[in-house]
Short mmCIF file of C-alpha atoms and ligand atoms in Angstrom, two decimals:
data_model
loop_
_atom_site.label_atom_id
_atom_site.label_comp_id
_atom_site.label_asym_id
_atom_site.label_seq_id
_atom_site.Cartn_x
_atom_site.Cartn_y
_atom_site.Cartn_z
CA UNK A 1 -3.67 46.80 25.19
CA UNK A 2 -3.33 44.28 27.64
CA UNK A 3 -4.11 44.43 31.71
CA UNK A 4 -1.90 41.62 32.99
CA UNK A 5 -3.93 39.76 35.37
CA UNK A 6 -6.86 38.60 37.48
CA UNK A 7 -6.55 37.36 40.74
CA UNK A 8 -9.12 35.72 43.20
CA UNK A 9 -8.97 34.01 46.57
CA UNK A 10 -11.47 32.18 49.22
CA UNK A 11 -11.43 31.29 52.52
CA UNK A 12 -14.42 29.21 53.71
CA UNK A 13 -13.85 26.32 55.78
CA UNK A 14 -16.30 23.56 54.80
CA UNK A 15 -16.68 24.28 51.10
CA UNK A 16 -15.04 23.00 48.05
CA UNK A 17 -12.49 26.14 47.16
CA UNK A 18 -11.05 25.14 44.20
CA UNK A 19 -14.41 24.76 42.41
CA UNK A 20 -15.28 28.35 43.49
CA UNK A 21 -11.93 29.62 42.52
CA UNK A 22 -12.66 27.63 39.03
CA UNK A 23 -16.00 29.31 38.46
CA UNK A 24 -14.63 33.08 39.63
CA UNK A 25 -11.60 32.45 37.36
CA UNK A 26 -14.02 32.59 34.41
CA UNK A 27 -15.78 35.64 35.27
CA UNK A 28 -12.05 37.60 35.61
CA UNK A 29 -10.69 35.89 31.96
CA UNK A 30 -10.85 38.90 30.14
CA UNK A 31 -8.04 40.20 32.57
CA UNK A 32 -5.69 37.69 31.38
CA UNK A 33 -6.43 34.73 28.75
CA UNK A 34 -2.91 32.99 28.28
CA UNK A 35 -2.53 31.42 31.69
CA UNK A 36 -4.74 29.92 34.80
CA UNK A 37 -3.80 28.85 37.91
CA UNK A 38 -5.21 27.54 41.05
CA UNK A 39 -3.52 27.11 44.51
CA UNK A 40 -5.24 25.37 47.40
CA UNK A 41 -4.39 24.20 51.14
CA UNK A 42 -5.61 21.65 53.40
CA UNK A 43 -3.94 23.28 56.26
CA UNK A 44 -0.71 21.84 56.11
CA UNK A 45 0.41 21.67 52.68
CA UNK A 46 -0.53 23.99 49.44
CA UNK A 47 -0.99 22.32 46.12
CA UNK A 48 -0.51 24.58 43.15
CA UNK A 49 -1.73 23.84 39.40
CA UNK A 50 -1.13 26.58 36.68
CA UNK A 51 -0.26 26.34 33.25
CA UNK A 52 -0.86 28.30 29.73
CA UNK A 53 -4.01 28.43 28.32
CA UNK A 54 -7.68 29.39 28.88
CA UNK A 55 -9.13 28.62 32.36
CA UNK A 56 -11.52 25.76 30.54
CA UNK A 57 -8.16 24.24 28.79
CA UNK A 58 -6.18 24.50 32.02
CA UNK A 59 -8.98 22.78 34.46
CA UNK A 60 -11.24 20.03 34.03
CA UNK A 61 -13.22 17.87 36.37
CA UNK A 62 -10.39 15.17 37.00
CA UNK A 63 -7.65 18.19 37.91
CA UNK A 64 -10.37 19.99 39.87
CA UNK A 65 -11.15 16.90 42.11
CA UNK A 66 -7.50 16.36 43.19
CA UNK A 67 -7.35 19.93 44.63
CA UNK A 68 -9.00 19.70 47.84
CA UNK A 69 -8.79 22.44 51.00
CA UNK A 70 -10.49 25.24 52.57
CA UNK A 71 -8.58 28.28 51.14
CA UNK A 72 -7.49 28.94 47.76
CA UNK A 73 -6.23 31.60 45.28
CA UNK A 74 -6.26 31.73 41.42
CA UNK A 75 -4.94 33.39 38.79
CA UNK A 76 -5.54 34.45 35.14
CA UNK A 77 -2.65 36.45 33.15
CA UNK A 78 -1.31 37.75 30.00
CA UNK A 79 2.58 38.38 29.83
CA UNK A 80 4.12 40.42 32.00
CA UNK A 81 4.20 44.41 30.80
CA UNK A 82 6.52 44.67 28.31
CA UNK A 83 7.76 41.41 28.38
CA UNK A 84 8.50 39.35 24.91
CA UNK A 85 8.65 36.16 26.87
CA UNK A 86 5.78 33.69 27.51
CA UNK A 87 3.89 34.33 30.49
CA UNK A 88 4.69 32.54 33.72
CA UNK A 89 1.50 30.68 35.05
CA UNK A 90 0.70 31.85 38.89
CA UNK A 91 0.11 31.20 41.72
CA UNK A 92 3.76 30.84 42.48
CA UNK A 93 4.77 29.02 45.30
CA UNK A 94 8.06 29.67 47.28
CA UNK A 95 9.37 28.42 50.82
CA UNK A 96 11.63 29.15 53.25
CA UNK A 97 12.64 27.24 56.39
CA UNK A 98 9.28 26.78 57.88
CA UNK A 99 7.36 29.59 55.77
CA UNK A 100 5.58 28.73 52.58
CA UNK A 101 3.48 31.01 50.62
CA UNK A 102 1.72 30.86 47.31
CA UNK A 103 1.38 34.14 45.61
CA UNK A 104 -0.98 35.69 42.74
CA UNK A 105 -0.29 39.24 41.63
CA UNK A 106 -1.80 41.86 39.59
CA UNK A 107 0.43 45.18 38.56
CA UNK A 108 4.05 45.85 38.11
CA UNK A 109 6.80 45.74 40.90
CA UNK A 110 9.10 48.72 39.44
CA UNK A 111 11.87 47.59 41.61
CA UNK A 112 11.59 43.89 40.80
CA UNK A 113 14.92 43.54 39.27
CA UNK A 114 16.71 45.16 42.26
CA UNK A 115 14.74 42.77 44.68
CA UNK A 116 15.73 39.88 42.61
CA UNK A 117 19.20 40.53 42.84
CA UNK A 118 19.44 41.11 46.56
CA UNK A 119 17.45 38.13 47.15
CA UNK A 120 19.96 36.05 45.09
CA UNK A 121 22.45 37.62 46.67
CA UNK A 122 21.29 36.15 49.91
CA UNK A 123 20.92 32.61 48.82
CA UNK A 124 17.30 32.59 46.97
CA UNK A 125 17.00 30.93 43.74
CA UNK A 126 14.62 32.02 41.21
CA UNK A 127 12.80 29.49 38.43
CA UNK A 128 11.05 32.45 36.47
CA UNK A 129 11.32 36.13 35.44
CA UNK A 130 7.73 36.73 37.16
CA UNK A 131 7.21 39.66 39.95
CA UNK A 132 5.08 37.08 41.98
CA UNK A 133 8.06 35.00 42.41
CA UNK A 134 9.91 37.79 43.67
CA UNK A 135 7.01 38.83 46.09
CA UNK A 136 6.50 35.19 47.22
CA UNK A 137 10.34 34.81 47.95
CA UNK A 138 10.57 38.36 49.61
CA UNK A 139 8.01 37.01 51.77
CA UNK A 140 8.88 34.06 53.28
CA UNK A 141 12.77 35.34 53.67
CA UNK A 142 11.52 38.80 55.20
CA UNK A 143 11.98 39.06 59.14
CA UNK A 144 9.28 38.06 61.40
CA UNK A 145 7.82 35.04 63.65
CA UNK A 146 4.45 35.45 62.23
CA UNK A 147 2.54 36.16 58.85
CA UNK A 148 1.58 39.56 60.28
CA UNK A 149 4.95 40.35 61.04
CA UNK A 150 6.74 39.08 57.55
CA UNK A 151 4.04 40.36 55.22
CA UNK A 152 4.28 43.92 55.94
CA UNK A 153 8.06 43.72 56.27
CA UNK A 154 7.86 42.53 52.30
CA UNK A 155 5.08 44.59 51.46
CA UNK A 156 7.35 47.92 52.63
CA UNK A 157 10.14 46.95 50.43
CA UNK A 158 7.67 46.72 47.10
CA UNK A 159 7.39 49.91 45.06
CA UNK A 160 5.10 50.13 41.69
CA UNK A 161 1.51 48.71 41.71
CA UNK A 162 0.21 45.47 43.34
CA UNK A 163 -2.72 43.67 44.22
CA UNK A 164 -2.03 40.51 45.84
CA UNK A 165 -3.91 36.95 47.25
CA UNK A 166 -1.54 35.21 49.27
CA UNK A 167 -1.85 31.85 50.61
CA UNK A 168 -0.21 30.14 53.09
CA UNK A 169 -1.05 26.70 54.68
CA UNK A 170 -3.37 28.05 56.99
CA UNK A 171 -3.92 31.89 56.09
CA UNK A 172 -5.25 33.60 53.38
CA UNK A 173 -3.76 37.36 52.99
CA UNK A 174 -4.88 40.11 50.62
CA UNK A 175 -2.83 43.51 50.11
CA UNK A 176 -3.19 46.22 47.95
CA UNK A 177 -0.23 48.72 47.02
CA UNK A 178 -0.65 52.17 48.75
CA UNK A 179 -1.46 54.09 45.32
CA UNK A 180 -4.13 51.50 44.92
CA UNK A 181 -3.68 51.15 41.22
CA UNK A 182 -5.45 47.81 40.18
CA UNK A 183 -8.74 47.14 41.81
CA UNK A 184 -8.91 44.25 44.62
CA UNK A 185 -12.66 44.22 46.65
CA UNK A 186 -13.55 41.27 49.34
CA UNK A 187 -16.77 39.68 49.74
CA UNK A 188 -18.38 37.70 52.18
CA UNK A 189 -19.74 33.85 51.43
CA UNK A 190 -21.16 31.89 54.17
CA UNK A 191 -19.29 33.50 56.97
CA UNK A 192 -15.41 33.16 55.01
CA UNK A 193 -13.74 35.80 53.09
CA UNK A 194 -13.44 35.99 49.48
CA UNK A 195 -10.98 38.51 47.58
CA UNK A 196 -11.52 39.25 43.77
CA UNK A 197 -10.10 41.81 41.30
CA UNK A 198 -13.30 42.84 40.06
CA UNK A 199 -16.83 42.42 42.15
CA UNK A 200 -18.26 40.96 38.85
CA UNK A 201 -16.41 37.66 40.25
CA UNK A 202 -18.16 37.94 43.53
CA UNK A 203 -21.47 37.92 41.90
CA UNK A 204 -21.06 35.01 39.99
CA UNK A 205 -19.92 32.69 42.75
CA UNK A 206 -22.89 34.10 45.03
CA UNK A 207 -20.74 36.28 47.41
CA UNK A 208 -22.03 39.32 48.75
CA UNK A 209 -19.66 42.35 48.03
CA UNK A 210 -18.21 44.02 50.98
CA UNK A 211 -16.01 46.66 50.32
CA UNK A 212 -12.68 47.74 47.98
CA UNK A 213 -9.37 46.77 50.00
CA UNK A 214 -7.74 50.10 50.75
CA UNK A 215 -4.95 51.24 49.22
CA UNK A 216 -1.74 50.03 51.74
CA UNK A 217 -3.78 47.54 53.52
CA UNK A 218 -3.05 44.01 54.28
CA UNK A 219 -5.96 41.83 55.32
CA UNK A 220 -5.61 38.62 57.03
CA UNK A 221 -8.00 35.61 57.57
CA UNK A 222 -7.12 32.19 58.91
CA UNK A 223 -5.15 31.43 61.66
CA UNK A 224 -3.94 34.88 61.62
CA UNK A 225 -6.67 37.73 61.63
CA UNK A 226 -6.89 41.26 61.49
CA UNK A 227 -6.01 44.41 59.08
CA UNK A 228 -2.66 46.21 58.89
CA UNK A 229 -2.08 49.65 56.83
CA UNK A 230 1.21 50.81 55.43
CA UNK A 231 1.69 54.57 55.61
CA UNK A 232 1.05 56.17 52.71
CA UNK A 233 4.18 58.08 51.32
CA UNK A 234 2.48 58.19 47.40
CA UNK A 235 -0.57 59.62 46.26
CA UNK A 236 -3.34 57.50 45.49
CA UNK A 237 -3.68 56.34 41.65
CA UNK A 238 -6.32 54.41 40.67
CA UNK A 239 -5.98 53.50 37.00
CA UNK A 240 -8.44 55.25 34.96
CA UNK A 241 -8.31 52.58 32.13
CA UNK A 242 -10.21 50.01 34.38
CA UNK A 243 -13.20 52.24 33.63
CA UNK A 244 -12.28 52.85 30.19
CA UNK A 245 -11.52 49.40 29.08
CA UNK A 246 -9.82 46.78 31.39
CA UNK A 247 -12.95 45.98 33.88
CA UNK A 248 -16.26 44.63 33.14
CA UNK A 249 -19.24 46.85 33.08
CA UNK A 250 -20.99 44.61 35.50
CA UNK A 251 -17.85 45.54 38.12
CA UNK A 252 -17.77 48.43 40.59
CA UNK A 253 -14.68 50.03 41.71
CA UNK A 254 -14.21 52.62 43.92
CA UNK A 255 -18.11 52.81 44.22
CA UNK A 256 -18.34 53.46 40.51
CA UNK A 257 -20.37 50.72 38.34
CA UNK A 258 -18.03 50.71 35.25
CA UNK A 259 -20.98 50.52 33.08
CA UNK A 260 -22.28 53.97 34.59
CA UNK A 261 -18.91 55.73 34.01
CA UNK A 262 -18.88 54.14 30.39
CA UNK A 263 -22.40 55.64 29.52
CA UNK A 264 -21.19 59.01 30.78
CA UNK A 265 -18.29 58.60 28.73
CA UNK A 266 -20.36 58.39 25.56
CA UNK A 267 -22.73 60.92 26.66
CA UNK A 268 -19.71 63.24 27.59
CA UNK A 269 -18.32 62.65 23.61
CA UNK A 270 -22.06 63.56 22.45
CA UNK A 271 -21.56 67.00 24.21
CA UNK A 272 -18.23 67.33 23.14
CA UNK A 273 -18.55 66.20 19.52
CA UNK A 274 -22.04 66.59 18.13
CA UNK A 275 -22.51 65.61 14.35
CA UNK A 276 -25.27 64.90 12.03
CA UNK A 277 -25.34 61.22 11.86
CA UNK A 278 -27.69 58.15 11.52
CA UNK A 279 -26.85 55.46 13.53
CA UNK A 280 -24.48 55.21 16.69
CA UNK A 281 -22.30 52.13 16.80
CA UNK A 282 -19.72 50.98 19.29
CA UNK A 283 -16.82 48.82 18.48
CA UNK A 284 -17.58 45.67 21.21
CA UNK A 285 -17.36 44.94 23.59
CA UNK A 286 -15.90 47.46 25.77
CA UNK A 287 -17.31 50.59 23.79
CA UNK A 288 -20.88 49.06 23.73
CA UNK A 289 -22.02 51.12 27.16
CA UNK A 290 -20.60 54.23 25.71
CA UNK A 291 -21.98 54.01 22.44
CA UNK A 292 -25.37 53.81 24.18
CA UNK A 293 -24.60 56.86 26.19
CA UNK A 294 -23.69 58.87 22.86
CA UNK A 295 -26.91 57.71 21.56
CA UNK A 296 -29.13 58.81 24.47
CA UNK A 297 -27.30 61.79 24.50
CA UNK A 298 -27.50 62.78 21.12
CA UNK A 299 -30.91 61.49 20.35
CA UNK A 300 -29.18 59.63 17.14
CA UNK A 301 -30.31 55.66 17.48
CA UNK A 302 -28.06 52.97 18.70
CA UNK A 303 -27.50 50.02 16.53
CA UNK A 304 -25.29 47.10 16.71
CA UNK A 305 -23.89 47.92 13.50
CA UNK A 306 -20.56 45.95 14.26
CA UNK A 307 -20.44 42.28 15.82
CA UNK A 308 -17.75 40.68 17.47
CA UNK A 309 -16.49 37.32 17.53
CA UNK A 310 -15.71 36.43 20.95
CA UNK A 311 -13.62 33.51 20.62
CA UNK A 312 -11.01 35.35 18.65
CA UNK A 313 -8.01 36.42 21.16
CA UNK A 314 -5.66 38.94 20.18
CA UNK A 315 -5.41 40.42 16.67
CA UNK A 316 -2.60 38.49 15.14
CA UNK A 317 0.71 40.05 14.18
CA UNK A 318 0.58 39.18 10.39
CA UNK A 319 3.19 39.83 7.79
CA UNK A 320 0.89 41.39 4.91
CA UNK A 321 -1.90 43.69 4.57
CA UNK A 322 -4.39 40.93 3.38
CA UNK A 323 -3.56 38.61 6.46
CA UNK A 324 -4.16 41.78 8.50
CA UNK A 325 -7.54 42.30 7.11
CA UNK A 326 -8.27 38.74 7.57
CA UNK A 327 -7.42 38.99 11.25
CA UNK A 328 -9.66 41.83 11.93
CA UNK A 329 -12.70 40.17 9.83
CA UNK A 330 -12.07 36.87 12.04
CA UNK A 331 -12.47 39.61 14.87
CA UNK A 332 -15.20 41.91 13.74
CA UNK A 333 -17.91 41.67 11.27
CA UNK A 334 -20.44 44.46 10.24
CA UNK A 335 -24.24 44.04 9.98
CA UNK A 336 -24.24 45.41 6.69
CA UNK A 337 -28.55 46.10 6.40
CA UNK A 338 -27.93 48.40 9.46
CA UNK A 339 -25.15 50.17 7.83
CA UNK A 340 -25.15 50.67 4.23
CA UNK A 341 -26.25 53.82 3.09
CA UNK A 342 -25.64 55.32 6.95
CA UNK A 343 -23.86 58.29 8.62
CA UNK A 344 -22.46 56.52 11.13
CA UNK A 345 -20.87 57.48 14.62
CA UNK A 346 -18.56 55.09 15.89
CA UNK A 347 -17.48 54.95 19.51
CA UNK A 348 -14.21 53.19 20.29
CA UNK A 349 -12.41 52.91 24.15
CA UNK A 350 -9.35 54.14 22.94
CA UNK A 351 -6.77 54.24 20.11
CA UNK A 352 -3.59 52.61 20.99
CA UNK A 353 -1.00 52.12 18.14
CA UNK A 354 -3.68 52.87 15.63
CA UNK A 355 -3.21 49.39 14.01
CA UNK A 356 -6.60 47.89 14.39
CA UNK A 357 -9.09 50.97 13.59
CA UNK A 358 -7.98 51.43 9.94
CA UNK A 359 -9.22 48.04 9.54
CA UNK A 360 -12.50 48.65 11.23
CA UNK A 361 -13.18 52.00 9.41
CA UNK A 362 -12.25 49.88 6.07
CA UNK A 363 -14.70 47.26 6.94
CA UNK A 364 -17.27 49.68 7.66
CA UNK A 365 -16.95 51.27 4.71
CA UNK A 366 -17.09 48.32 2.69
CA UNK A 367 -20.39 47.25 4.09
CA UNK A 368 -21.83 50.58 2.56
CA UNK A 369 -21.46 53.34 5.45
CA UNK A 370 -21.88 56.31 3.81
CA UNK A 371 -19.78 58.36 6.76
CA UNK A 372 -17.51 57.57 9.45
CA UNK A 373 -17.17 59.51 12.47
CA UNK A 374 -15.14 58.09 15.26
CA UNK A 375 -15.17 59.02 18.94
CA UNK A 376 -12.96 57.75 21.29
CA UNK A 377 -13.42 57.67 25.16
CA UNK A 378 -9.69 57.84 26.16
CA UNK A 379 -8.10 61.11 25.41
CA UNK A 380 -4.97 60.88 23.02
CA UNK A 381 -2.35 58.19 24.42
CA UNK A 382 1.20 59.92 24.63
CA UNK A 383 2.76 58.31 27.43
CA UNK A 384 3.55 54.55 28.17
CA UNK A 385 2.46 52.95 31.21
CA UNK A 386 4.67 51.79 34.11
CA UNK A 387 2.28 50.25 36.08
CA UNK A 388 1.45 46.68 34.79
CA UNK A 389 -0.31 47.61 31.49
CA UNK A 390 1.45 46.30 28.08
CA UNK A 391 0.32 49.41 26.12
CA UNK A 392 3.53 50.09 23.71
CA UNK A 393 6.50 51.99 24.13
CA UNK A 394 6.21 56.09 23.45
CA UNK A 395 7.24 55.90 19.98
CA UNK A 396 4.62 53.22 19.13
CA UNK A 397 1.93 55.21 20.57
CA UNK A 398 0.33 56.95 17.48
CA UNK A 399 -0.86 59.88 19.40
CA UNK A 400 2.65 60.20 20.31
CA UNK A 401 3.96 60.45 17.14
CA UNK A 402 0.97 62.45 15.06
CA UNK A 403 -1.62 65.21 15.45
CA UNK A 404 -5.06 64.84 15.93
CA UNK A 405 -5.95 66.04 12.28
CA UNK A 406 -3.25 63.27 11.08
CA UNK A 407 -4.46 60.65 12.90
CA UNK A 408 -7.77 61.55 11.55
CA UNK A 409 -6.23 61.32 8.09
CA UNK A 410 -4.26 57.90 8.92
CA UNK A 411 -7.25 56.19 10.34
CA UNK A 412 -9.47 57.20 6.84
CA UNK A 413 -12.52 58.55 9.29
CA UNK A 414 -14.88 61.95 8.13
CA UNK A 415 -14.15 63.14 11.63
CA UNK A 416 -12.37 62.08 14.85
CA UNK A 417 -13.19 63.08 18.67
CA UNK A 418 -11.13 62.24 21.48
CA UNK A 419 -12.57 62.78 25.19
CA UNK A 420 -11.31 65.76 26.99
CA UNK A 421 -9.33 64.99 30.23
CA UNK A 422 -11.64 66.98 32.25
CA UNK A 423 -14.73 65.29 30.35
CA UNK A 424 -13.04 61.95 31.00
CA UNK A 425 -12.61 62.34 34.97
CA UNK A 426 -16.40 64.10 35.11
CA UNK A 427 -17.70 60.74 33.39
CA UNK A 428 -15.57 58.33 35.95
CA UNK A 429 -17.26 60.73 38.47
CA UNK A 430 -14.05 60.05 41.15
CA UNK A 431 -12.03 63.20 42.11
CA UNK A 432 -8.77 63.75 40.06
CA UNK A 433 -6.62 63.13 42.97
CA UNK A 434 -7.67 59.59 43.17
CA UNK A 435 -7.13 58.55 39.92
CA UNK A 436 -3.92 57.47 37.69
CA UNK A 437 -4.25 59.41 34.38
CA UNK A 438 -0.42 59.15 33.48
CA UNK A 439 -0.50 57.69 30.00
CA UNK A 440 -3.02 60.63 28.63
CA UNK A 441 -1.53 63.55 30.98
CA UNK A 442 2.17 62.45 31.55
CA UNK A 443 1.46 62.85 35.38
CA UNK A 444 2.93 59.54 36.83
CA UNK A 445 2.49 58.86 40.39
CA UNK A 446 5.85 57.31 40.87
CA UNK A 447 9.18 59.13 39.68
CA UNK A 448 10.16 58.06 36.06
CA UNK A 449 12.68 58.57 33.38
CA UNK A 450 12.24 58.56 29.68
CA UNK A 451 15.06 56.72 27.83
CA UNK A 452 15.61 56.22 24.24
CA UNK A 453 14.30 52.71 24.72
CA UNK A 454 11.10 53.86 26.15
CA UNK A 455 10.39 54.27 29.83
CA UNK A 456 12.04 53.26 32.92
CA UNK A 457 11.19 53.93 36.71
CA UNK A 458 13.59 55.20 38.79
CA UNK A 459 15.08 53.42 41.35
S1 SF4 B 501 -0.57 55.21 33.24
FE1 SF4 B 501 -2.65 54.70 32.34
S2 SF4 B 501 -2.68 52.61 32.19
FE2 SF4 B 501 -1.18 52.84 33.54
S3 SF4 B 501 -2.23 52.96 35.49
FE3 SF4 B 501 -1.85 54.68 34.93
S4 SF4 B 501 -4.05 55.39 34.02
FE4 SF4 B 501 -3.77 53.03 34.17
#
């Protein structure tokens, strides 16, 4: 399951902004590991460098030295949700007449195809298939004589999820969709403005956290200043998976530290599914805090029984069982002396397709585990995500096809317990009516249609 992006922006006259973005992107690398990019402005010209690769592969000293300017935005990404094509590096630049803007985007614009066709009919030309290019083109071609007129006119046309950092030659603009699906927060640094997908990126560059960008808000700094709010015609829908899996545990979203939410998820699972066991193990890294929470609440000791090789990316899709096992072995290694002969509680963040978990269970059994009791922070995932998470289509989601006892058997575990939806909401600690839980309860915050090929958003 992939979140599609991390975004960052900074406006600090007098600072080496490209280097600040470079450091901040390292803190957001977990949100996207396929492309990285930086756009910087010196007040007249926007210079963009964006390419496939990790931040450390795309940028070196030589490249950074050429990116000069007092405001900059950056981006890390995976492929767009549902896309089988290679991802498009961002930020993306668009120009129309006197107007030029670069855009970094996180989310999924559900009416982007419609907007693209409209813009093409009006004379726009597109080089990529990305939503960011649609947003950039829409902004520079929208009516208005200032950015504060043009940007709201563009945002009003967008449907779906978007957190945006927009760089013009003399202005940094940040915006979040009215549902507030993807996180976005602002901070201050030496009197300037900093914006990031997650607060952990602010801490890394020494910026002070100020607040989350409000759903429907657009903030301007530079030649134009102030904040504009879109009227909300949709409900709030902050993605619950940020707390379960995507965000780093040292980030706070909507005032809730992700680490604390995960501890509470583990404790909740311990209350919901107690079991006689010797050791609690987390599937690293996203389930580590939840495993600690389970251990504390149950009194069963936590052990680092499973280690992760952090330098392996996706579990590659291999043509046969042996190579699939090798793929999981490259990623995880059980610490046999801590596991051998023990009854394990294994805490994981979620089970999506159910393709990796059986291999993890097999590894633990081969390392000598006497029993494996799986506990899962996310309730069964039965519905695909239309809001920017490359999850799976409905028929690929194991919980959409099999009952919990059938999944237990398929995974080869001695017992299986998923968090309940009320238990998850309680652990996140935010009101139900500001959260999106559509992938577990099917209650989409925007109208969708289910088709044979999956999910389509109603236009
Ligand atoms: S459907 Fe699930 S993954 Fe998608 S935004 Fe909603 S909670 Fe997040």
